[in-house]
Amino acid sequence: MSTVPARGVLIVSEADDLHAAAMVATLREQHAMTPLRWDLRDFPREPGSFRLGAAGVERSLAGLAGLDEVGSVWWRRPHPSSVPAGVRADDNAYRQAECDAFVQGLLWSLGAQWINDPGNDRIAHRKIVQLDTARRAGCTVPDTLVTNDPDEAREFIETCGSRVVFKRTGTSRAEFSETRLVGTADLDRLGSIRWAPTTFQRYIDPECDLRVVWVDGQEWAVRIDSRAGAGRVDSRLDTSVDFVPTLLPAAVSKSLATLMGTLGLSFGVLDLRVGLDGEYYFLEVNPQGQFAYLEIKTGLPIFTSLANLLVYGDGAVSGW
């Protein structure tokens, strides 16, 4: 690991994000560094400027002293700018576009290490991109249909030869949407997917679930004993069962490395499921996924690993 720290760290996230707060504490305690934090919703209430001239470039955002000295950015959970609504919808759209273009351009023009690159992050959030890229990377992916055609969905469910789950196709900050098994009542409501394309997937009966925090090639894998709890369909929020650090088979690690490299992600939280057939199934990757509870449950030094990546460009942790 390099011993030369980055020039400075910027965390772009919600003001009340607990992961961002924990990273600030980690950087202070382990690297004697106080990072900058910015919630994009503070703009345009707080002023900002970009100046370019013979003397070079100068960026400023109120409350972010030293923005031009930032060498590493954690693009954690960015919001759009928060523009007060006016009378005319066209005026609102114009102001929103101008504010987003300014603050995003101001930050994205920084010659910094990005975790993750905003463009790659945006593309990787698309579930269809993830699934197809995972398949090409050598991951095993359950039979899947993403559609807004009720007839296609009904045929898939009837011919799958197994139980089928359904889940949302997009991502947002709306209420958490649980993965659920398709039931009789759901079949009666298939017409509603016309206006909300839905992901249908062959249900994999689990031996266990795995949540893997990827930090630039460093895998922090946790085995979740999902068969013992109430969340066998969707174990992500079931913290009542055992969480145990584990290692992945070499072939699975190789496929995940190919997947993350192709997506251009240096960080992500991956969900895998080990089926009763012993196969490791890829379910999804969240470039801004939650992981604090994994460290709390297992003691794995995930925040330390990510802090090392932000400061040194290397997520390795001594002794692990």
mmCIF file of C-alpha atoms in Angstrom:
data_model
loop_
_atom_site.group_PDB
_atom_site.id
_atom_site.type_symbol
_atom_site.label_atom_id
_atom_site.label_comp_id
_atom_site.label_asym_id
_atom_site.label_seq_id
_atom_site.Cartn_x
_atom_site.Cartn_y
_atom_site.Cartn_z
ATOM 1 C CA MET A 1 0.000 0.000 0.000
ATOM 2 C CA SER A 2 1.206 3.510 -0.789
ATOM 3 C CA THR A 3 1.992 5.688 2.237
ATOM 4 C CA VAL A 4 1.362 8.921 0.370
ATOM 5 C CA PRO A 5 -2.186 10.120 1.125
ATOM 6 C CA ALA A 6 -4.532 11.681 -1.383
ATOM 7 C CA ARG A 7 -4.702 15.483 -1.394
ATOM 8 C CA GLY A 8 -8.116 15.444 0.237
ATOM 9 C CA VAL A 9 -11.381 13.491 0.346
ATOM 10 C CA LEU A 10 -14.873 14.664 -0.584
ATOM 11 C CA ILE A 11 -18.002 12.686 0.323
ATOM 12 C CA VAL A 12 -21.104 13.502 -1.729
ATOM 13 C CA SER A 13 -24.180 12.189 0.055
ATOM 14 C CA GLU A 14 -27.309 13.036 1.997
ATOM 15 C CA ALA A 15 -26.705 15.198 5.054
ATOM 16 C CA ASP A 16 -28.166 12.498 7.339
ATOM 17 C CA ASP A 17 -26.410 9.506 5.718
ATOM 18 C CA LEU A 18 -25.047 7.277 8.499
ATOM 19 C CA HIS A 19 -22.494 5.661 6.189
ATOM 20 C CA ALA A 20 -21.036 9.071 5.350
ATOM 21 C CA ALA A 21 -20.878 9.982 9.046
ATOM 22 C CA ALA A 22 -19.122 6.696 9.844
ATOM 23 C CA MET A 23 -16.598 7.314 7.052
ATOM 24 C CA VAL A 24 -15.857 10.787 8.405
ATOM 25 C CA ALA A 25 -15.132 9.232 11.813
ATOM 26 C CA THR A 26 -12.950 6.514 10.240
ATOM 27 C CA LEU A 27 -10.881 9.027 8.275
ATOM 28 C CA ARG A 28 -10.373 11.186 11.348
ATOM 29 C CA GLU A 29 -9.400 8.295 13.600
ATOM 30 C CA GLN A 30 -7.238 6.283 11.209
ATOM 31 C CA HIS A 31 -5.803 8.945 8.886
ATOM 32 C CA ALA A 32 -6.005 12.196 10.903
ATOM 33 C CA MET A 33 -7.999 13.612 8.000
ATOM 34 C CA THR A 34 -11.277 15.531 8.047
ATOM 35 C CA PRO A 35 -12.996 15.060 4.681
ATOM 36 C CA LEU A 36 -15.284 17.535 2.974
ATOM 37 C CA ARG A 37 -18.983 16.637 2.825
ATOM 38 C CA TRP A 38 -21.569 17.965 0.420
ATOM 39 C CA ASP A 39 -25.285 17.339 -0.042
ATOM 40 C CA LEU A 40 -26.257 18.427 -3.557
ATOM 41 C CA ARG A 41 -29.575 19.616 -2.143
ATOM 42 C CA ASP A 42 -27.691 22.541 -0.545
ATOM 43 C CA PHE A 43 -27.385 24.062 -4.026
ATOM 44 C CA PRO A 44 -28.490 26.646 -5.133
ATOM 45 C CA ARG A 45 -29.402 27.834 -1.622
ATOM 46 C CA GLU A 46 -25.641 28.072 -1.045
ATOM 47 C CA PRO A 47 -23.631 29.877 -3.776
ATOM 48 C CA GLY A 48 -21.022 28.321 -6.028
ATOM 49 C CA SER A 49 -18.719 29.438 -8.860
ATOM 50 C CA PHE A 50 -16.365 28.087 -11.498
ATOM 51 C CA ARG A 51 -13.654 30.458 -12.738
ATOM 52 C CA LEU A 52 -11.225 29.750 -15.571
ATOM 53 C CA GLY A 53 -8.542 32.154 -16.728
ATOM 54 C CA ALA A 54 -4.862 32.684 -17.335
ATOM 55 C CA ALA A 55 -4.128 31.759 -13.712
ATOM 56 C CA GLY A 56 -5.876 28.407 -14.081
ATOM 57 C CA VAL A 57 -9.116 27.057 -12.635
ATOM 58 C CA GLU A 58 -10.855 27.878 -9.382
ATOM 59 C CA ARG A 59 -13.940 26.099 -8.037
ATOM 60 C CA SER A 60 -15.958 27.196 -5.053
ATOM 61 C CA LEU A 61 -18.999 25.986 -3.165
ATOM 62 C CA ALA A 62 -20.048 27.619 0.083
ATOM 63 C CA GLY A 63 -18.765 25.580 3.005
ATOM 64 C CA LEU A 64 -16.269 23.558 0.949
ATOM 65 C CA ALA A 65 -12.925 25.244 1.478
ATOM 66 C CA GLY A 66 -10.203 23.551 -0.571
ATOM 67 C CA LEU A 67 -12.424 21.982 -3.213
ATOM 68 C CA ASP A 68 -9.656 22.266 -5.829
ATOM 69 C CA GLU A 69 -7.354 20.230 -3.566
ATOM 70 C CA VAL A 70 -9.640 17.198 -3.484
ATOM 71 C CA GLY A 71 -7.910 14.070 -4.746
ATOM 72 C CA SER A 72 -10.590 11.463 -4.013
ATOM 73 C CA VAL A 73 -14.407 11.548 -4.120
ATOM 74 C CA TRP A 74 -16.880 9.070 -2.656
ATOM 75 C CA TRP A 75 -19.972 9.487 -4.857
ATOM 76 C CA ARG A 76 -22.065 7.937 -2.120
ATOM 77 C CA ARG A 77 -25.759 8.903 -2.389
ATOM 78 C CA PRO A 78 -26.076 12.044 -4.509
ATOM 79 C CA HIS A 79 -29.350 13.936 -4.848
ATOM 80 C CA PRO A 80 -30.386 16.375 -7.571
ATOM 81 C CA SER A 81 -30.019 20.032 -6.670
ATOM 82 C CA SER A 82 -32.921 21.378 -4.615
ATOM 83 C CA VAL A 83 -34.522 24.152 -6.652
ATOM 84 C CA PRO A 84 -37.560 25.958 -5.159
ATOM 85 C CA ALA A 85 -40.663 25.546 -7.296
ATOM 86 C CA GLY A 86 -42.025 28.560 -9.104
ATOM 87 C CA VAL A 87 -45.311 29.233 -10.900
ATOM 88 C CA ARG A 88 -44.531 27.844 -14.369
ATOM 89 C CA ALA A 89 -43.509 24.219 -14.856
ATOM 90 C CA ASP A 90 -41.230 25.173 -17.783
ATOM 91 C CA ASP A 91 -39.376 27.657 -15.580
ATOM 92 C CA ASN A 92 -38.959 25.027 -12.879
ATOM 93 C CA ALA A 93 -37.524 22.541 -15.387
ATOM 94 C CA TYR A 94 -35.144 25.180 -16.778
ATOM 95 C CA ARG A 95 -33.802 26.147 -13.336
ATOM 96 C CA GLN A 96 -33.420 22.494 -12.306
ATOM 97 C CA ALA A 97 -31.471 21.680 -15.470
ATOM 98 C CA GLU A 98 -29.202 24.697 -15.024
ATOM 99 C CA CYS A 99 -28.484 23.946 -11.373
ATOM 100 C CA ASP A 100 -27.826 20.241 -12.004
ATOM 101 C CA ALA A 101 -25.558 21.064 -14.952
ATOM 102 C CA PHE A 102 -23.555 23.512 -12.831
ATOM 103 C CA VAL A 103 -23.037 21.523 -9.661
ATOM 104 C CA GLN A 104 -22.466 18.207 -11.435
ATOM 105 C CA GLY A 105 -20.066 19.790 -13.915
ATOM 106 C CA LEU A 106 -18.222 21.564 -11.106
ATOM 107 C CA LEU A 107 -17.627 18.309 -9.249
ATOM 108 C CA TRP A 108 -17.218 15.949 -12.205
ATOM 109 C CA SER A 109 -14.467 18.170 -13.646
ATOM 110 C CA LEU A 110 -12.284 17.508 -10.597
ATOM 111 C CA GLY A 111 -9.177 15.550 -11.525
ATOM 112 C CA ALA A 112 -9.824 13.116 -8.692
ATOM 113 C CA GLN A 113 -10.184 9.403 -8.032
ATOM 114 C CA TRP A 114 -13.910 8.623 -8.123
ATOM 115 C CA ILE A 115 -15.634 5.922 -6.105
ATOM 116 C CA ASN A 116 -17.553 5.409 -8.268
ATOM 117 C CA ASP A 117 -17.161 7.321 -11.511
ATOM 118 C CA PRO A 118 -20.581 9.044 -11.849
ATOM 119 C CA GLY A 119 -21.095 7.919 -15.434
ATOM 120 C CA ASN A 120 -20.247 4.301 -14.670
ATOM 121 C CA ASP A 121 -22.343 4.476 -11.505
ATOM 122 C CA ARG A 122 -25.382 5.669 -13.449
ATOM 123 C CA ILE A 123 -25.122 2.930 -16.074
ATOM 124 C CA ALA A 124 -24.407 0.197 -13.515
ATOM 125 C CA HIS A 125 -27.592 1.055 -11.621
ATOM 126 C CA ARG A 126 -29.604 -0.294 -14.565
ATOM 127 C CA LYS A 127 -30.572 -3.841 -13.597
ATOM 128 C CA ILE A 128 -30.748 -5.087 -17.178
ATOM 129 C CA VAL A 129 -27.163 -3.906 -17.742
ATOM 130 C CA GLN A 130 -26.072 -5.711 -14.568
ATOM 131 C CA LEU A 131 -27.743 -8.977 -15.488
ATOM 132 C CA ASP A 132 -26.440 -9.110 -19.049
ATOM 133 C CA THR A 133 -22.944 -8.068 -17.983
ATOM 134 C CA ALA A 134 -22.943 -10.687 -15.209
ATOM 135 C CA ARG A 135 -23.950 -13.387 -17.692
ATOM 136 C CA ARG A 136 -21.122 -12.410 -20.045
ATOM 137 C CA ALA A 137 -18.681 -12.288 -17.110
ATOM 138 C CA GLY A 138 -19.351 -15.948 -16.350
ATOM 139 C CA CYS A 139 -21.756 -15.506 -13.438
ATOM 140 C CA THR A 140 -24.723 -17.854 -13.135
ATOM 141 C CA VAL A 141 -27.928 -15.806 -13.347
ATOM 142 C CA PRO A 142 -31.431 -17.214 -12.707
ATOM 143 C CA ASP A 143 -33.818 -17.272 -15.676
ATOM 144 C CA THR A 144 -35.152 -13.724 -15.876
ATOM 145 C CA LEU A 145 -37.786 -11.719 -17.703
ATOM 146 C CA VAL A 146 -38.078 -7.928 -17.513
ATOM 147 C CA THR A 147 -41.215 -6.721 -19.247
ATOM 148 C CA ASN A 148 -44.259 -4.492 -19.287
ATOM 149 C CA ASP A 149 -46.186 -7.044 -21.378
ATOM 150 C CA PRO A 150 -48.687 -8.932 -19.173
ATOM 151 C CA ASP A 151 -48.939 -11.799 -21.678
ATOM 152 C CA GLU A 152 -45.149 -12.266 -21.728
ATOM 153 C CA ALA A 153 -45.105 -12.238 -17.937
ATOM 154 C CA ARG A 154 -47.897 -14.810 -17.664
ATOM 155 C CA GLU A 155 -46.194 -17.140 -20.154
ATOM 156 C CA PHE A 156 -42.878 -16.867 -18.263
ATOM 157 C CA ILE A 157 -44.549 -17.654 -14.944
ATOM 158 C CA GLU A 158 -46.453 -20.618 -16.388
ATOM 159 C CA THR A 159 -43.497 -22.160 -18.249
ATOM 160 C CA CYS A 160 -40.695 -21.439 -15.765
ATOM 161 C CA GLY A 161 -41.043 -24.863 -14.154
ATOM 162 C CA SER A 162 -40.457 -23.404 -10.727
ATOM 163 C CA ARG A 163 -41.701 -20.718 -8.423
ATOM 164 C CA VAL A 164 -41.145 -17.162 -9.641
ATOM 165 C CA VAL A 165 -40.312 -13.974 -7.754
ATOM 166 C CA PHE A 166 -40.969 -10.431 -8.873
ATOM 167 C CA LYS A 167 -39.159 -7.222 -7.961
ATOM 168 C CA ARG A 168 -38.743 -3.681 -9.117
ATOM 169 C CA THR A 169 -36.639 -2.898 -12.160
ATOM 170 C CA GLY A 170 -35.452 0.573 -11.234
ATOM 171 C CA THR A 171 -33.984 2.229 -8.157
ATOM 172 C CA SER A 172 -35.135 5.247 -6.191
ATOM 173 C CA ARG A 173 -35.316 6.626 -2.672
ATOM 174 C CA ALA A 174 -38.936 5.584 -2.395
ATOM 175 C CA GLU A 175 -40.088 3.080 0.199
ATOM 176 C CA PHE A 176 -38.106 -0.182 0.208
ATOM 177 C CA SER A 177 -39.604 -2.690 -2.220
ATOM 178 C CA GLU A 178 -39.274 -6.312 -1.163
ATOM 179 C CA THR A 179 -38.710 -9.199 -3.553
ATOM 180 C CA ARG A 180 -41.803 -11.435 -3.379
ATOM 181 C CA LEU A 181 -43.051 -14.735 -4.730
ATOM 182 C CA VAL A 182 -45.730 -14.487 -7.397
ATOM 183 C CA GLY A 183 -49.068 -15.534 -5.904
ATOM 184 C CA THR A 184 -52.584 -16.008 -7.241
ATOM 185 C CA ALA A 185 -53.544 -12.436 -6.408
ATOM 186 C CA ASP A 186 -50.509 -11.161 -8.304
ATOM 187 C CA LEU A 187 -51.557 -13.062 -11.415
ATOM 188 C CA ASP A 188 -54.850 -11.187 -11.314
ATOM 189 C CA ARG A 189 -52.961 -7.858 -11.277
ATOM 190 C CA LEU A 190 -50.507 -8.515 -14.096
ATOM 191 C CA GLY A 191 -52.187 -5.870 -16.251
ATOM 192 C CA SER A 192 -50.701 -3.166 -14.022
ATOM 193 C CA ILE A 193 -47.155 -3.856 -15.214
ATOM 194 C CA ARG A 194 -48.007 -2.091 -18.473
ATOM 195 C CA TRP A 195 -47.134 1.169 -16.706
ATOM 196 C CA ALA A 196 -44.310 -0.205 -14.533
ATOM 197 C CA PRO A 197 -41.964 -2.727 -16.197
ATOM 198 C CA THR A 198 -41.305 -5.489 -13.689
ATOM 199 C CA THR A 199 -38.528 -8.031 -13.191
ATOM 200 C CA PHE A 200 -39.601 -11.697 -12.926
ATOM 201 C CA GLN A 201 -37.053 -14.305 -11.973
ATOM 202 C CA ARG A 202 -36.963 -18.020 -11.293
ATOM 203 C CA TYR A 203 -36.909 -18.493 -7.529
ATOM 204 C CA ILE A 204 -33.750 -20.084 -6.185
ATOM 205 C CA ASP A 205 -34.362 -22.086 -3.021
ATOM 206 C CA PRO A 206 -31.392 -21.040 -0.865
ATOM 207 C CA GLU A 207 -28.756 -22.907 0.982
ATOM 208 C CA CYS A 208 -27.684 -19.435 2.089
ATOM 209 C CA ASP A 209 -27.366 -15.871 0.838
ATOM 210 C CA LEU A 210 -24.155 -13.922 0.386
ATOM 211 C CA ARG A 211 -23.594 -10.194 0.523
ATOM 212 C CA VAL A 212 -20.241 -9.152 -0.873
ATOM 213 C CA VAL A 213 -18.770 -5.688 -0.416
ATOM 214 C CA TRP A 214 -16.346 -5.076 -3.257
ATOM 215 C CA VAL A 215 -13.583 -2.531 -2.562
ATOM 216 C CA ASP A 216 -11.452 -2.296 -5.701
ATOM 217 C CA GLY A 217 -10.681 -6.019 -5.832
ATOM 218 C CA GLN A 218 -10.879 -6.661 -2.092
ATOM 219 C CA GLU A 219 -13.873 -8.919 -1.351
ATOM 220 C CA TRP A 220 -15.591 -8.687 2.022
ATOM 221 C CA ALA A 221 -18.019 -11.608 1.795
ATOM 222 C CA VAL A 222 -20.652 -12.409 4.415
ATOM 223 C CA ARG A 223 -22.671 -15.624 4.574
ATOM 224 C CA ILE A 224 -26.280 -15.036 5.659
ATOM 225 C CA ASP A 225 -28.103 -18.045 7.076
ATOM 226 C CA SER A 226 -31.306 -17.118 5.276
ATOM 227 C CA ARG A 227 -32.898 -20.567 5.692
ATOM 228 C CA ALA A 228 -33.067 -19.994 9.453
ATOM 229 C CA GLY A 229 -35.003 -16.724 9.285
ATOM 230 C CA ALA A 230 -38.184 -15.196 7.980
ATOM 231 C CA GLY A 231 -36.556 -13.642 4.922
ATOM 232 C CA ARG A 232 -35.893 -16.658 2.702
ATOM 233 C CA VAL A 233 -37.284 -14.862 -0.345
ATOM 234 C CA ASP A 234 -35.541 -11.552 0.440
ATOM 235 C CA SER A 235 -32.976 -11.760 3.226
ATOM 236 C CA ARG A 236 -31.585 -8.225 2.888
ATOM 237 C CA LEU A 237 -33.327 -6.825 5.956
ATOM 238 C CA ASP A 238 -33.433 -9.972 8.091
ATOM 239 C CA THR A 239 -30.752 -9.285 10.711
ATOM 240 C CA SER A 240 -32.079 -11.969 13.080
ATOM 241 C CA VAL A 241 -30.051 -14.772 11.481
ATOM 242 C CA ASP A 242 -26.340 -15.548 11.608
ATOM 243 C CA PHE A 243 -23.950 -13.400 9.578
ATOM 244 C CA VAL A 244 -20.520 -15.032 9.156
ATOM 245 C CA PRO A 245 -17.462 -13.876 7.169
ATOM 246 C CA THR A 246 -16.685 -16.279 4.351
ATOM 247 C CA LEU A 247 -14.532 -16.757 1.264
ATOM 248 C CA LEU A 248 -15.775 -17.173 -2.280
ATOM 249 C CA PRO A 249 -14.696 -19.946 -4.630
ATOM 250 C CA ALA A 250 -11.939 -18.793 -6.975
ATOM 251 C CA ALA A 251 -14.156 -19.142 -10.055
ATOM 252 C CA VAL A 252 -16.860 -16.949 -8.498
ATOM 253 C CA SER A 253 -14.290 -14.336 -7.478
ATOM 254 C CA LYS A 254 -12.931 -14.289 -11.026
ATOM 255 C CA SER A 255 -16.408 -13.739 -12.501
ATOM 256 C CA LEU A 256 -17.154 -10.930 -10.030
ATOM 257 C CA ALA A 257 -13.845 -9.258 -10.862
ATOM 258 C CA THR A 258 -14.728 -9.397 -14.559
ATOM 259 C CA LEU A 259 -18.214 -8.048 -13.847
ATOM 260 C CA MET A 260 -17.023 -5.116 -11.729
ATOM 261 C CA GLY A 261 -14.229 -4.307 -14.172
ATOM 262 C CA THR A 262 -16.618 -4.297 -17.121
ATOM 263 C CA LEU A 263 -19.055 -2.055 -15.234
ATOM 264 C CA GLY A 264 -16.172 0.237 -14.289
ATOM 265 C CA LEU A 265 -16.963 0.063 -10.571
ATOM 266 C CA SER A 266 -14.321 0.241 -7.847
ATOM 267 C CA PHE A 267 -16.979 -0.203 -5.157
ATOM 268 C CA GLY A 268 -20.262 -2.073 -4.947
ATOM 269 C CA VAL A 269 -22.384 -4.322 -2.751
ATOM 270 C CA LEU A 270 -23.306 -7.568 -4.485
ATOM 271 C CA ASP A 271 -26.096 -9.988 -3.602
ATOM 272 C CA LEU A 272 -25.528 -13.657 -4.390
ATOM 273 C CA ARG A 273 -27.523 -16.737 -3.484
ATOM 274 C CA VAL A 274 -26.152 -20.248 -3.043
ATOM 275 C CA GLY A 275 -28.836 -22.660 -4.218
ATOM 276 C CA LEU A 276 -29.555 -26.103 -2.867
ATOM 277 C CA ASP A 277 -27.805 -27.320 -6.019
ATOM 278 C CA GLY A 278 -24.573 -25.718 -4.760
ATOM 279 C CA GLU A 279 -24.543 -23.128 -7.552
ATOM 280 C CA TYR A 280 -23.653 -19.487 -6.826
ATOM 281 C CA TYR A 281 -26.306 -17.256 -8.424
ATOM 282 C CA PHE A 282 -25.778 -13.563 -9.122
ATOM 283 C CA LEU A 283 -28.804 -11.449 -8.158
ATOM 284 C CA GLU A 284 -27.661 -7.813 -8.312
ATOM 285 C CA VAL A 285 -25.012 -5.226 -7.480
ATOM 286 C CA ASN A 286 -25.712 -1.863 -5.849
ATOM 287 C CA PRO A 287 -22.974 0.723 -6.534
ATOM 288 C CA GLN A 288 -24.197 2.677 -3.482
ATOM 289 C CA GLY A 289 -25.214 -0.277 -1.325
ATOM 290 C CA GLN A 290 -25.548 -0.444 2.450
ATOM 291 C CA PHE A 291 -22.865 -2.310 4.383
ATOM 292 C CA ALA A 292 -22.512 -0.805 7.869
ATOM 293 C CA TYR A 293 -24.684 -3.527 9.396
ATOM 294 C CA LEU A 294 -22.380 -6.168 7.907
ATOM 295 C CA GLU A 295 -19.413 -4.676 9.753
ATOM 296 C CA ILE A 296 -21.438 -4.434 12.957
ATOM 297 C CA LYS A 297 -22.553 -8.074 12.690
ATOM 298 C CA THR A 298 -19.188 -9.567 11.662
ATOM 299 C CA GLY A 299 -16.400 -7.205 12.666
ATOM 300 C CA LEU A 300 -15.035 -7.104 9.119
ATOM 301 C CA PRO A 301 -13.013 -3.869 8.592
ATOM 302 C CA ILE A 302 -15.064 -2.662 5.633
ATOM 303 C CA PHE A 303 -14.971 1.055 6.517
ATOM 304 C CA THR A 304 -11.193 0.788 7.025
ATOM 305 C CA SER A 305 -10.834 -0.838 3.614
ATOM 306 C CA LEU A 306 -12.880 1.836 1.864
ATOM 307 C CA ALA A 307 -11.091 4.620 3.765
ATOM 308 C CA ASN A 308 -7.747 3.192 2.610
ATOM 309 C CA LEU A 309 -9.012 3.232 -0.968
ATOM 310 C CA LEU A 310 -10.076 6.875 -0.643
ATOM 311 C CA VAL A 311 -6.808 7.965 0.957
ATOM 312 C CA TYR A 312 -4.207 5.731 -0.712
ATOM 313 C CA GLY A 313 -5.986 4.260 -3.722
ATOM 314 C CA ASP A 314 -5.708 0.764 -2.226
ATOM 315 C CA GLY A 315 -8.392 -1.018 -0.187
ATOM 316 C CA ALA A 316 -6.080 -3.577 1.412
ATOM 317 C CA VAL A 317 -6.160 -3.927 5.222
ATOM 318 C CA SER A 318 -3.150 -5.202 7.156
ATOM 319 C CA GLY A 319 -3.738 -8.567 8.807
ATOM 320 C CA TRP A 320 -6.650 -9.563 6.550
#
